[in-house]
mmCIF file of C-alpha atoms in Angstrom:
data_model
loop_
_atom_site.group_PDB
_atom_site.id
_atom_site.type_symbol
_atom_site.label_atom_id
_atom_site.label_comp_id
_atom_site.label_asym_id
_atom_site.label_seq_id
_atom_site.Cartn_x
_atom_site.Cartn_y
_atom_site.Cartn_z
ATOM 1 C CA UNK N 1 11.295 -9.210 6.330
ATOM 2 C CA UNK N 2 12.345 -6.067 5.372
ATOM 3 C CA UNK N 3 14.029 -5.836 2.048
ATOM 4 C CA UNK N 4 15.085 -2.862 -0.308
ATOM 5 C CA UNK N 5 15.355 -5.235 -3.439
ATOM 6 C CA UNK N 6 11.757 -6.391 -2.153
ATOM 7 C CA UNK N 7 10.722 -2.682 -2.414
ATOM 8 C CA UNK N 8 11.914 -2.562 -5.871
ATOM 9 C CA UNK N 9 10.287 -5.711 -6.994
ATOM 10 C CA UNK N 10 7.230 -4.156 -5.452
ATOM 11 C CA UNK N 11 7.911 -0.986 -7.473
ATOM 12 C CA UNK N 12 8.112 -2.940 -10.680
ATOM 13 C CA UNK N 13 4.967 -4.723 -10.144
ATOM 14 C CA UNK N 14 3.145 -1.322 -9.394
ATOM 15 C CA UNK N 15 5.004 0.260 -12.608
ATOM 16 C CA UNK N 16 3.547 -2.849 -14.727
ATOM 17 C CA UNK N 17 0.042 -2.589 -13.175
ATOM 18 C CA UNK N 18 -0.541 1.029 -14.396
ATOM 19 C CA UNK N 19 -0.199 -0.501 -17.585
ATOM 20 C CA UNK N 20 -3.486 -3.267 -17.584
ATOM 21 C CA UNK N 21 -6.073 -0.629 -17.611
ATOM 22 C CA UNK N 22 -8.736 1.082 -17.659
ATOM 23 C CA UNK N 23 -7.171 3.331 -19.599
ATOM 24 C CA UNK N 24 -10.642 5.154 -21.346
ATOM 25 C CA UNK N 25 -12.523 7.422 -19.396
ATOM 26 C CA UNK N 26 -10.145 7.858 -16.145
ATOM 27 C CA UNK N 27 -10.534 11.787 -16.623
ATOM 28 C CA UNK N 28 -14.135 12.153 -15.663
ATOM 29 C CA UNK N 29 -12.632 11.391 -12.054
ATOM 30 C CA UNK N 30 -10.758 14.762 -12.068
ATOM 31 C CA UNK N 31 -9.027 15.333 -9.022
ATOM 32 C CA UNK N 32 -9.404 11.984 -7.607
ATOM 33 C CA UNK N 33 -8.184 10.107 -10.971
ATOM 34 C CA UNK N 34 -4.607 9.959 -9.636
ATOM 35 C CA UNK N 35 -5.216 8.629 -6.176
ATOM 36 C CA UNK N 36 -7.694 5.960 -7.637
ATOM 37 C CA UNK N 37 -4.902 5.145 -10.327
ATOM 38 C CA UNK N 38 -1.614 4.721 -7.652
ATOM 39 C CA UNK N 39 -4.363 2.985 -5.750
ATOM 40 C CA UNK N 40 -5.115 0.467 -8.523
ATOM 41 C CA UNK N 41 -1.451 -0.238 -8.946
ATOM 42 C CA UNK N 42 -0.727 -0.894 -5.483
ATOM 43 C CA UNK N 43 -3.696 -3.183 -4.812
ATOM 44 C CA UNK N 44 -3.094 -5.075 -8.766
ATOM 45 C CA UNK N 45 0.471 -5.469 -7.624
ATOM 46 C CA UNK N 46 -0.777 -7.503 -3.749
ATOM 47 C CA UNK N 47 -3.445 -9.190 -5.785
ATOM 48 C CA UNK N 48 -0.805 -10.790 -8.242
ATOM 49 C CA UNK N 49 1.532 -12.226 -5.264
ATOM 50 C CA UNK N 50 -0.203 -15.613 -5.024
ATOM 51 C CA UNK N 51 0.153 -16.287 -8.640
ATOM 52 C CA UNK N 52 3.570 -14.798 -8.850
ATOM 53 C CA UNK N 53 4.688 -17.233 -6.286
ATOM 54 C CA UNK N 54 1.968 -20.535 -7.288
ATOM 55 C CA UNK N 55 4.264 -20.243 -11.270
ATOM 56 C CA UNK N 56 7.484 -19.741 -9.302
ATOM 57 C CA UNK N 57 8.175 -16.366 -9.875
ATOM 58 C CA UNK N 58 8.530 -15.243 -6.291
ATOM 59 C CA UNK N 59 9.104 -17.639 -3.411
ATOM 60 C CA UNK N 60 7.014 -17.813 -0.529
ATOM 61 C CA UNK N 61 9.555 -15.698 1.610
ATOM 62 C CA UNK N 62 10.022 -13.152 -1.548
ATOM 63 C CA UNK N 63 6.484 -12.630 -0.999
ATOM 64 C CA UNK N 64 6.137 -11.829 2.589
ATOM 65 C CA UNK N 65 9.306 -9.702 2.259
ATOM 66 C CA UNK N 66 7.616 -8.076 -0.777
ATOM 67 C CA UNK N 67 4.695 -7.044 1.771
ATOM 68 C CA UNK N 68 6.140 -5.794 4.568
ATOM 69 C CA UNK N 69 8.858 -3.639 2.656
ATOM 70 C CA UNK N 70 5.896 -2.113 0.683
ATOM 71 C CA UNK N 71 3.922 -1.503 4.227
ATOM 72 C CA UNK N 72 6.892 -0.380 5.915
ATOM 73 C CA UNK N 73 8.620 1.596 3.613
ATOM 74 C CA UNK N 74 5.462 3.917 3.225
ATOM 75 C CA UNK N 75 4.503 4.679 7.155
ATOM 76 C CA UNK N 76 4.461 8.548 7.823
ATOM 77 C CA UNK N 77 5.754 10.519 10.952
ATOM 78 C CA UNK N 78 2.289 13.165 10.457
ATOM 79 C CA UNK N 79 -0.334 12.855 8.288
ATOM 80 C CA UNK N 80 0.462 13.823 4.648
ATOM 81 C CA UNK N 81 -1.682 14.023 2.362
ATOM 82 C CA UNK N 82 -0.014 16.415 0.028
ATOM 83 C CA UNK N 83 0.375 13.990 -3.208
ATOM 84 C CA UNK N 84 -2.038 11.167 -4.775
ATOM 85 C CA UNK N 85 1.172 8.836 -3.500
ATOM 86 C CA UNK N 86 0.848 9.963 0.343
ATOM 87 C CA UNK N 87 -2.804 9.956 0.294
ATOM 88 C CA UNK N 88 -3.301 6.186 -1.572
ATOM 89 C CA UNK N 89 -0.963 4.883 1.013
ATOM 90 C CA UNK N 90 -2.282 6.382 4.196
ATOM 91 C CA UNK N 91 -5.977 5.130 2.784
ATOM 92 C CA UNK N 92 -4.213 1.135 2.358
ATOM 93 C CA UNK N 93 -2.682 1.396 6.128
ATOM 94 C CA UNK N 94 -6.301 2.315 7.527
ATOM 95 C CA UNK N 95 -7.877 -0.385 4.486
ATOM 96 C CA UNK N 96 -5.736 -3.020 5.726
ATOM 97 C CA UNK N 97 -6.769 -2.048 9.875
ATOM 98 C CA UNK N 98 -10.247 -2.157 8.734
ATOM 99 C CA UNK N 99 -9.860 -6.026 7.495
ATOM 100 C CA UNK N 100 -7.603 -7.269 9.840
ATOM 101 C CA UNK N 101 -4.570 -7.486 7.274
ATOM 102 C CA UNK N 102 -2.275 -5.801 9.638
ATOM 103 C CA UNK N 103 -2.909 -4.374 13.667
ATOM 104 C CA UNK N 104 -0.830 -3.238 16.128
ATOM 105 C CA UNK N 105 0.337 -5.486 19.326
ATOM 106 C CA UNK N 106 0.334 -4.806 22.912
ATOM 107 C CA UNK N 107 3.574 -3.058 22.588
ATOM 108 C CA UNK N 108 2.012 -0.870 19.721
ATOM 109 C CA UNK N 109 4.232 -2.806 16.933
ATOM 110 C CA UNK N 110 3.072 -3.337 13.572
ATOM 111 C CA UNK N 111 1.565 -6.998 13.130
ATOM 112 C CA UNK N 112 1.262 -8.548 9.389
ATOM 113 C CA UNK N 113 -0.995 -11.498 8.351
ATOM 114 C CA UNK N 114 -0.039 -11.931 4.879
ATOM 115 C CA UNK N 115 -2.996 -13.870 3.648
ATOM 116 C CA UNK N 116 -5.461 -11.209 4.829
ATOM 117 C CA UNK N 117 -2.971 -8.748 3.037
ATOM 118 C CA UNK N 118 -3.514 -10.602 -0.075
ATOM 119 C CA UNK N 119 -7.181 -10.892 0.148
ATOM 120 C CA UNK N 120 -7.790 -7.105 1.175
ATOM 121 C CA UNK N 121 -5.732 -6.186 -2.142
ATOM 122 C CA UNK N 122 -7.923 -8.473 -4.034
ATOM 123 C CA UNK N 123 -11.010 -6.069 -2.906
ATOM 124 C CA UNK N 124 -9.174 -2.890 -3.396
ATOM 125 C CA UNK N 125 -8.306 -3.801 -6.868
ATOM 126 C CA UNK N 126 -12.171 -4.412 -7.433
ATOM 127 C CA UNK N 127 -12.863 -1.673 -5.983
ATOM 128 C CA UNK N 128 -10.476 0.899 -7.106
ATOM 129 C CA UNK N 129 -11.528 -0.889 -11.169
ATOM 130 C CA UNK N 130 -15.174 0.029 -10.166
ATOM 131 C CA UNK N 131 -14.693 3.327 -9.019
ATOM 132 C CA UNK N 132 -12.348 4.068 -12.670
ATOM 133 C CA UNK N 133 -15.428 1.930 -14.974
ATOM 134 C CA UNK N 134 -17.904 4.425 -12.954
ATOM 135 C CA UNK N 135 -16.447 7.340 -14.155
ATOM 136 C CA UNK N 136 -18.517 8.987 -10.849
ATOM 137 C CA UNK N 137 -15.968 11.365 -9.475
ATOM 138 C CA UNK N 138 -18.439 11.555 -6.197
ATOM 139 C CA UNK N 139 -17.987 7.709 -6.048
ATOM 140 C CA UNK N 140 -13.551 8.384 -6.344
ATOM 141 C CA UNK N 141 -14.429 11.066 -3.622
ATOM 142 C CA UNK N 142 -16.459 9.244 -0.870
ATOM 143 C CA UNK N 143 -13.892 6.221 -1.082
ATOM 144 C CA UNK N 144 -11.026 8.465 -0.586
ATOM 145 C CA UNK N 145 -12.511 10.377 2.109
ATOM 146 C CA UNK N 146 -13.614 7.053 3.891
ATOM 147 C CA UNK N 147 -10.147 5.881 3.866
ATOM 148 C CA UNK N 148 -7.702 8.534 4.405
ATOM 149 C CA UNK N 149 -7.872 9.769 7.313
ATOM 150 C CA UNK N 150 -4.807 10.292 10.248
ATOM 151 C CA UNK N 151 -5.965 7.536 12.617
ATOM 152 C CA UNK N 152 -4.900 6.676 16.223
ATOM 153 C CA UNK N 153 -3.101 3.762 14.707
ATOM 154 C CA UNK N 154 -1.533 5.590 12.266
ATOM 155 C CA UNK N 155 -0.815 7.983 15.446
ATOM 156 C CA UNK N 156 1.081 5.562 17.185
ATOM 157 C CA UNK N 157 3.152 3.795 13.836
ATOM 158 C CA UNK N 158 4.200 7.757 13.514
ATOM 159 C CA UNK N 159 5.144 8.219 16.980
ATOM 160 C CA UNK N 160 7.458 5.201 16.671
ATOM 161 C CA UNK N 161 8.727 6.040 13.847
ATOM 162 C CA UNK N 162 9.775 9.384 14.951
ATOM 163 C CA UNK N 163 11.672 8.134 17.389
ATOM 164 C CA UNK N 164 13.593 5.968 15.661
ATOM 165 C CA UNK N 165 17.360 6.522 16.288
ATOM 166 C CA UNK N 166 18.628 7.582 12.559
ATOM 167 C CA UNK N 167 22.020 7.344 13.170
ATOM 168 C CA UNK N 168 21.826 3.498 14.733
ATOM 169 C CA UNK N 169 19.237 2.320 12.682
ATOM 170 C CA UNK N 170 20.445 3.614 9.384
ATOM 171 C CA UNK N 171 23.609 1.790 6.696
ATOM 172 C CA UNK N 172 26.093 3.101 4.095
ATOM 173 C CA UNK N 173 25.737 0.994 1.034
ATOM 174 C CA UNK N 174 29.610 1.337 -0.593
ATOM 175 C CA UNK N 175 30.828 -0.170 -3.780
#
């Protein structure tokens, strides 16, 4: 399901969610604002895939494509949590382990359930719009510190992924 015009239509949806707000306030979370914020987008832009596809927008495919290139495209070798970026999507990888959304398998591969996906990115949008109405910086903190953390899951997808075999597993796009 992997898709790099999926990843962009993810993108745009994530771009456009920034936009819808709160847009008052979001400094009283000082350092934690920009994690919450990227958060937000993220889980606005999951939240929105059911409607997107119920009007037509997106097919049912589109969607599930649109999913796993987001998930996929954002696994990490080593935890990183250098940016508000790396940090908001190691927290959604351990978020989405927590409810089920995604696991691994026996053979340690990475297992999507889209629906749960969709309904786990309905709560993080809740929560994420919480924590930026609260204006509590101590509420942005304890959220973030719940969620990203370097987990043995996260362990293993790294592991994998470090192994990959760039040359054989990589394309030229040419005009």
């Amino acid at each position: 399901y992997f898709s790099v015009s999926a990843l962009h239509d993810f993108t745009i949806l994530h771009e456009n969610m920034h936009s819808l707000g709160p847009k008052k306030g979001l400094e009283s979370l000082g350092e934690y604002r920009n994690v919450i914020e990227e958060h937000k987008a993220d889980a606005g832009s999951v939240a929105m895939l059911n409607e997107l596809v119920h009007c037509g927008f997106f097919t049912p495919r589109q969607k599930q494509e649109i999913i796993t290139s987001w998930r996929v495209a954002y696994l990490y070798t080593a935890a990183n949590f250098k940016t508000a970026h790396s940090k908001r999507n190691i927290m959604q990888h351990n978020m989405f382990f927590e409810s089920g959304a995604i696991k691994l398998d026996a053979n340690g591969r990475l297992v999507i359930d889209f629906n749960r996906v969709i309904e786990r990115g309905n709560k993080m949008l809740s929560d994420a719009i919480d924590i930026q109405l609260s204006g509590n910086p101590d509420m942005a903190r304890k959220h973030i510190e719940k969620y990203a953390v370097w987990t043995p899951q996260l362990q293993t997808l790294g592991a994998k992924l470090s192994a990959v075999d760039k040359q054989r597993n990589s394309y030229i796009v040419e005009p």
